[in-house]
Short mmCIF file of C-alpha atoms in Angstrom, two decimals:
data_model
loop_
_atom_site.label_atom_id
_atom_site.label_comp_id
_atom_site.label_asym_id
_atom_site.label_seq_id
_atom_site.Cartn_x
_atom_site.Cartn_y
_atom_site.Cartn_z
CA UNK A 22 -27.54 46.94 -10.43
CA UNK A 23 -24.11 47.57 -11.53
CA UNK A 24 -21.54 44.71 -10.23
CA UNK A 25 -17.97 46.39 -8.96
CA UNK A 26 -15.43 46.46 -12.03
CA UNK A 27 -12.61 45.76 -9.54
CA UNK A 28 -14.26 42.18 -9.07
CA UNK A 29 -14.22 41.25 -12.58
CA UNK A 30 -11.72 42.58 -13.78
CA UNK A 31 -8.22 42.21 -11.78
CA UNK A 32 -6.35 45.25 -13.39
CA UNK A 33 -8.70 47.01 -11.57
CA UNK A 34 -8.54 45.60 -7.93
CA UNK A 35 -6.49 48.39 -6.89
CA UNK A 36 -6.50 52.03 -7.20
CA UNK A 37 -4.06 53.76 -8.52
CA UNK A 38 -3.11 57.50 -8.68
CA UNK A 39 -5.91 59.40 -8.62
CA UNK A 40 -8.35 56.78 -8.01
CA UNK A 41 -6.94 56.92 -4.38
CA UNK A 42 -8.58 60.13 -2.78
CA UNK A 43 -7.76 59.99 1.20
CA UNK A 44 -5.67 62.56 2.82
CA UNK A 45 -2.61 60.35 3.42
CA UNK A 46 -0.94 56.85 2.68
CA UNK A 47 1.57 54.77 3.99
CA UNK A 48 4.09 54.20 1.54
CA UNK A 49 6.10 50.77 2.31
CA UNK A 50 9.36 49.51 0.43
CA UNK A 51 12.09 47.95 0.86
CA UNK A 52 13.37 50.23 3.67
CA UNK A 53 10.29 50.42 5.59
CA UNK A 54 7.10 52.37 5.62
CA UNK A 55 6.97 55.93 6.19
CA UNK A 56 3.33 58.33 6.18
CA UNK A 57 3.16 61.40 4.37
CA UNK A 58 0.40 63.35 2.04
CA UNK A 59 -1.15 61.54 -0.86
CA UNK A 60 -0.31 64.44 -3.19
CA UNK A 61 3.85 64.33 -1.92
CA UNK A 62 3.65 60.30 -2.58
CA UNK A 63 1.36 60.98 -6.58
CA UNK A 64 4.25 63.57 -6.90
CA UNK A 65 7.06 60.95 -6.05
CA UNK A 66 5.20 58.27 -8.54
CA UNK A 67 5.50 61.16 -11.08
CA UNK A 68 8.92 61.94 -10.71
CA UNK A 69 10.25 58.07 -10.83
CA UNK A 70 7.71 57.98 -13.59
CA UNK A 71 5.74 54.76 -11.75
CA UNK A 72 2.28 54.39 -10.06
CA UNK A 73 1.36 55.21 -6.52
CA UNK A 74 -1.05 51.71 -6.17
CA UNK A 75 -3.54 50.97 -2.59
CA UNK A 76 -2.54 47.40 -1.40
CA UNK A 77 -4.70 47.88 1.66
CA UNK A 78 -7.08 50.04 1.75
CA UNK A 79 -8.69 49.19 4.94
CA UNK A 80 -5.70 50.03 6.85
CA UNK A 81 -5.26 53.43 8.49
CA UNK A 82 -3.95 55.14 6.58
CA UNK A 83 -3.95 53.00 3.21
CA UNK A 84 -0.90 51.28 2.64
CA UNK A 85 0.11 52.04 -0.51
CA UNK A 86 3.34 50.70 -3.20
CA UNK A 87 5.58 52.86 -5.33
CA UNK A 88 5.57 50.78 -8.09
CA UNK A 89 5.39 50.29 -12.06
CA UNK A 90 1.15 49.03 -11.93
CA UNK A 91 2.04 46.62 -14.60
CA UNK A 92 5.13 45.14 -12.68
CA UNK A 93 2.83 44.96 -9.64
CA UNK A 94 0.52 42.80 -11.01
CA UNK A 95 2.32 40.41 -12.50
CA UNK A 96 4.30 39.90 -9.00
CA UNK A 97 1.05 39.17 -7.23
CA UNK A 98 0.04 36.65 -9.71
CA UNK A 99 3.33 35.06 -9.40
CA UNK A 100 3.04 35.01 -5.65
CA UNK A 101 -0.41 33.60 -6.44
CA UNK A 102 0.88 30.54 -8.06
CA UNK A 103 3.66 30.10 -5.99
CA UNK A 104 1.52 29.34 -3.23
CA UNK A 105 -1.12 27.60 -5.26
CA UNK A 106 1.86 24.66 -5.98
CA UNK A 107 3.09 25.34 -2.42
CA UNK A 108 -0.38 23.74 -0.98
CA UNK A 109 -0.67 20.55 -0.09
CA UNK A 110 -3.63 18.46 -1.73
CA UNK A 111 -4.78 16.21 1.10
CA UNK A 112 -6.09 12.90 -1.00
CA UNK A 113 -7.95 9.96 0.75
CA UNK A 114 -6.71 6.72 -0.22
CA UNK A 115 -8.93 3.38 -0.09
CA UNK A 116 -7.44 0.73 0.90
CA UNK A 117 -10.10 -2.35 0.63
CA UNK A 118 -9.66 -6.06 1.88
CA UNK A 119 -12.15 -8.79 2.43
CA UNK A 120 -12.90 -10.98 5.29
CA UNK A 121 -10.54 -13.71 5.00
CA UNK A 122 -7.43 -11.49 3.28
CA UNK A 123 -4.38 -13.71 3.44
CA UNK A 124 -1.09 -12.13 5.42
CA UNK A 125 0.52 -11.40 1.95
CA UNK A 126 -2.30 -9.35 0.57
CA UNK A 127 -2.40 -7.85 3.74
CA UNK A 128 1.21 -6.40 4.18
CA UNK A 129 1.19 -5.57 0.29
CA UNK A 130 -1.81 -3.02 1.54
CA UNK A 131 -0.29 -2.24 4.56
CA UNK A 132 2.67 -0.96 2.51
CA UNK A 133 0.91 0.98 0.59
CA UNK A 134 -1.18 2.60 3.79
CA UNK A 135 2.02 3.57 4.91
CA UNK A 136 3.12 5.30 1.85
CA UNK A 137 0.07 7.22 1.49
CA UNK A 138 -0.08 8.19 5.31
CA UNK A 139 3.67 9.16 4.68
CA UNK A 140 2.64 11.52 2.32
CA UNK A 141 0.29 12.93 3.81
CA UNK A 142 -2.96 11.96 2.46
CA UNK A 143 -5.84 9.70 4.31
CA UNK A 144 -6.89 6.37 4.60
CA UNK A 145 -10.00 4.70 4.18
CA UNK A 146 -9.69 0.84 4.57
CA UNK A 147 -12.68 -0.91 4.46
CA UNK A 148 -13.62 -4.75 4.03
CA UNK A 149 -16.19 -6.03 1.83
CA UNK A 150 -18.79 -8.54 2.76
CA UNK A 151 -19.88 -10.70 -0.33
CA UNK A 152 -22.95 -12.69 0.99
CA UNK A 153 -23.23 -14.73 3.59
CA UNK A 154 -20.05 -13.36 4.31
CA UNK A 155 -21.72 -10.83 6.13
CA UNK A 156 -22.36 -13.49 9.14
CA UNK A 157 -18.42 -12.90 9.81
CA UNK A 158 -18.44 -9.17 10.56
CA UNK A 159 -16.66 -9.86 13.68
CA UNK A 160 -13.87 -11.26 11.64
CA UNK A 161 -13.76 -8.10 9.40
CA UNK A 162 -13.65 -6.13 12.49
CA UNK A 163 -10.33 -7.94 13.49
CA UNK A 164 -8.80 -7.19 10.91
CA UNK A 165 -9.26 -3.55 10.36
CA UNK A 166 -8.10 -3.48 14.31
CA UNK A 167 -4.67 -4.99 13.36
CA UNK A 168 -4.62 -2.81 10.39
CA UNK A 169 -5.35 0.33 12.46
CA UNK A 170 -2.36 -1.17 15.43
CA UNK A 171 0.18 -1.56 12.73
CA UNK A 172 0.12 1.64 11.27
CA UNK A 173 -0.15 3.35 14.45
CA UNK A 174 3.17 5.17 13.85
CA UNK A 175 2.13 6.84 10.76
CA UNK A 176 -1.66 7.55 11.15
CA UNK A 177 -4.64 8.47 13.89
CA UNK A 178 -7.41 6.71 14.13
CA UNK A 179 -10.69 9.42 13.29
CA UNK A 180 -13.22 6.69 12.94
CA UNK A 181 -13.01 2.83 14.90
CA UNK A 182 -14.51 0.05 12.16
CA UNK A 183 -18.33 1.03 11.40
CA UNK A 184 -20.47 -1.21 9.47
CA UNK A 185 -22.43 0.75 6.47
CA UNK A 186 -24.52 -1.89 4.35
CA UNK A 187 -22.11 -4.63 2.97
CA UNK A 188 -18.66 -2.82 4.13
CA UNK A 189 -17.29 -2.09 7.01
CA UNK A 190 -15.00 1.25 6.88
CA UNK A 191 -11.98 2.34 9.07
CA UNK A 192 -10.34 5.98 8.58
CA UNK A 193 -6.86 6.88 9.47
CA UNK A 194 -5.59 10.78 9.07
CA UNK A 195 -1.82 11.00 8.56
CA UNK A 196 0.04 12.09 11.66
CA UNK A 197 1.68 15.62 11.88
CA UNK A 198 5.38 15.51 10.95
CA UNK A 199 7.58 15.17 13.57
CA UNK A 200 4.85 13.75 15.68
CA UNK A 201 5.19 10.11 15.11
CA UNK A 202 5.77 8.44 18.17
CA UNK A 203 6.53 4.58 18.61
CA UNK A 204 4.10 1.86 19.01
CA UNK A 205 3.70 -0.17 22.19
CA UNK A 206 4.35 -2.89 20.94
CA UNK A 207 7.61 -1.98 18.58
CA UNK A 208 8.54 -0.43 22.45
CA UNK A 209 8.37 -3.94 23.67
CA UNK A 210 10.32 -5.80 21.33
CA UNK A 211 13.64 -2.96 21.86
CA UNK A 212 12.99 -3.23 25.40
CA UNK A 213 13.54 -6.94 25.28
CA UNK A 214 16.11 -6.73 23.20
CA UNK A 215 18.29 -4.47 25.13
CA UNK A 216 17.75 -6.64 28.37
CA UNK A 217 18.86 -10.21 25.89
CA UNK A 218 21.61 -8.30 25.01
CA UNK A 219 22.86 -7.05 28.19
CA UNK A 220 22.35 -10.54 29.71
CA UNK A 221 24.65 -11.86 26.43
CA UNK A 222 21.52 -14.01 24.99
CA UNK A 223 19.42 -13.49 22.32
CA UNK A 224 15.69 -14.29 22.53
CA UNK A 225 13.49 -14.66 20.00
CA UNK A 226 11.12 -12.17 18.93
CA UNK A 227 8.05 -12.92 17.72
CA UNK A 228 6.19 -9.95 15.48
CA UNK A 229 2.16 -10.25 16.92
CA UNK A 230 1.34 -8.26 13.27
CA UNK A 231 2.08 -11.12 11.85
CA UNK A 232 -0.43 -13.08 13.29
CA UNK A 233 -2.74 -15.18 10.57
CA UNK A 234 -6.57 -14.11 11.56
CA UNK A 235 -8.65 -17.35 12.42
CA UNK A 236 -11.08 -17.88 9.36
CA UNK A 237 -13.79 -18.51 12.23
CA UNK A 238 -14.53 -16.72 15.64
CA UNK A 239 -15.32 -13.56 17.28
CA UNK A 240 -13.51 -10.64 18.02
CA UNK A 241 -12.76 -12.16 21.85
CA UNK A 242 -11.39 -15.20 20.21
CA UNK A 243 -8.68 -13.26 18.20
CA UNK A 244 -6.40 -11.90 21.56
CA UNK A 245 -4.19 -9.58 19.52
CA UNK A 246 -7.79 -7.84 18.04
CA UNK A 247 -9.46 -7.77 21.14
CA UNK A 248 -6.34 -5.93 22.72
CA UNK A 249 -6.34 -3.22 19.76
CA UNK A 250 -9.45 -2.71 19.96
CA UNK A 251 -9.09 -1.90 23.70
CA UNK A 252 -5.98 0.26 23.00
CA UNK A 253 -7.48 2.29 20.51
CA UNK A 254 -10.90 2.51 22.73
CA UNK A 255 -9.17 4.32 25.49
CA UNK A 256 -6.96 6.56 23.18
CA UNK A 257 -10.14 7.74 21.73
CA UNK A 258 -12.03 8.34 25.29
CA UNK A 259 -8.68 10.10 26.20
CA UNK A 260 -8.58 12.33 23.82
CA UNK A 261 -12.32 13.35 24.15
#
């Protein structure tokens, strides 16, 4: 079985000239598209001493280019490539802490998370479990919550912390540009604020991401993990 020459070989994707055998084209340029007889539009080609070439032959009628074939091509491959460096490779990113990750490992990573969610690529933070580690899953659970609430102005939760074996994995996708909306609880701390300054008083404020993690207890012990995780609960359910 013979395979189609135009597949192979991309000089011959289109037809050209004679190769294109309907009873009339639409020829398109720069000051529109007008239809007339394929012999008028191979007589034209003649005269300007170009091709006639079929950009889409499924239309009706063809649409067709007066062009120089050889000029034509090597536009379309430049468009080609233009839009090859114009896509955006979406990356994921891992992002890996363990149980007991001290506050200045942590915002080192959570840096970094924000970079990459800035640039639009994903997250995967997970925490590793060495041993008997494992017995303090509820810990590593914690954390990935305040992970997940502190980047809540950059990224989306698509997956709440899942245990898989010895790690436990959270994803984040980047959010849409212009999309980024405020957290609660960066809200909160204007709001108060506003209302200190307008009563001429300052009050302190006290940043709950910067919370230490308890190296023992449950997620219920840890209030600022337990209310994440309920935050992020009902966004999900909300958005299902």
């Amino acid at each position: 079985m013979k395979q189609d020459n135009r597949k192979q070989n991309p000089k011959n994707q289109y037809r050209i000239n004679e190769q294109i055998r309907v009873r009339e084209v639409r020829i398109v340029d720069e000051d529109g598209s007008s239809v007339m007889p394929t012999k008028q539009a191979l007589d034209i080609a003649r005269q300007q001493g170009v091709d006639l070439v079929e950009i889409s032959p499924n239309a009706q009628p063809p649409v067709c280019r007066i062009i120089d074939y050889s000029k034509f091509l090597y536009q379309q491959k430049k468009k080609a490539k233009e839009m090859k460096q114009k896509q955006v490779k979406v990356e994921v990113k891992e992002i890996r802490f363990g149980p007991q990750t001290d506050d200045h490992d942590y915002n080192f990573k959570l840096k970094h998370a924000k970079e990459f969610l800035e640039e639009g690529n994903k997250v995967r933070a997970y925490v590793f479990f060495r041993g008997r580690s494992i017995l303090f899953k509820e810990q590593g659970e914690v954390l990935l919550l305040r992970f997940a609430n502190d980047l809540e102005e950059y990224g989306k939760v698509e997956q709440m912390p899942r245990l898989e074996g010895k790690k436990m994995f959270l994803f984040i996708a980047p959010k849409k540009a212009g999309q980024a909306k405020k957290s609660q609880q960066k809200m909160d701390r204007e709001r108060r604020e506003a209302e200190a300054a307008e009563a001429g008083r300052q009050i302190p404020v006290i940043e709950e991401a910067e919370t230490e993690l308890p190296v023992n207890g449950g997620l219920a012990e840890n209030a600022k993990g337990f209310e994440a995780l309920q935050k992020l609960r009902e966004q999900t359910e909300g958005e299902d």
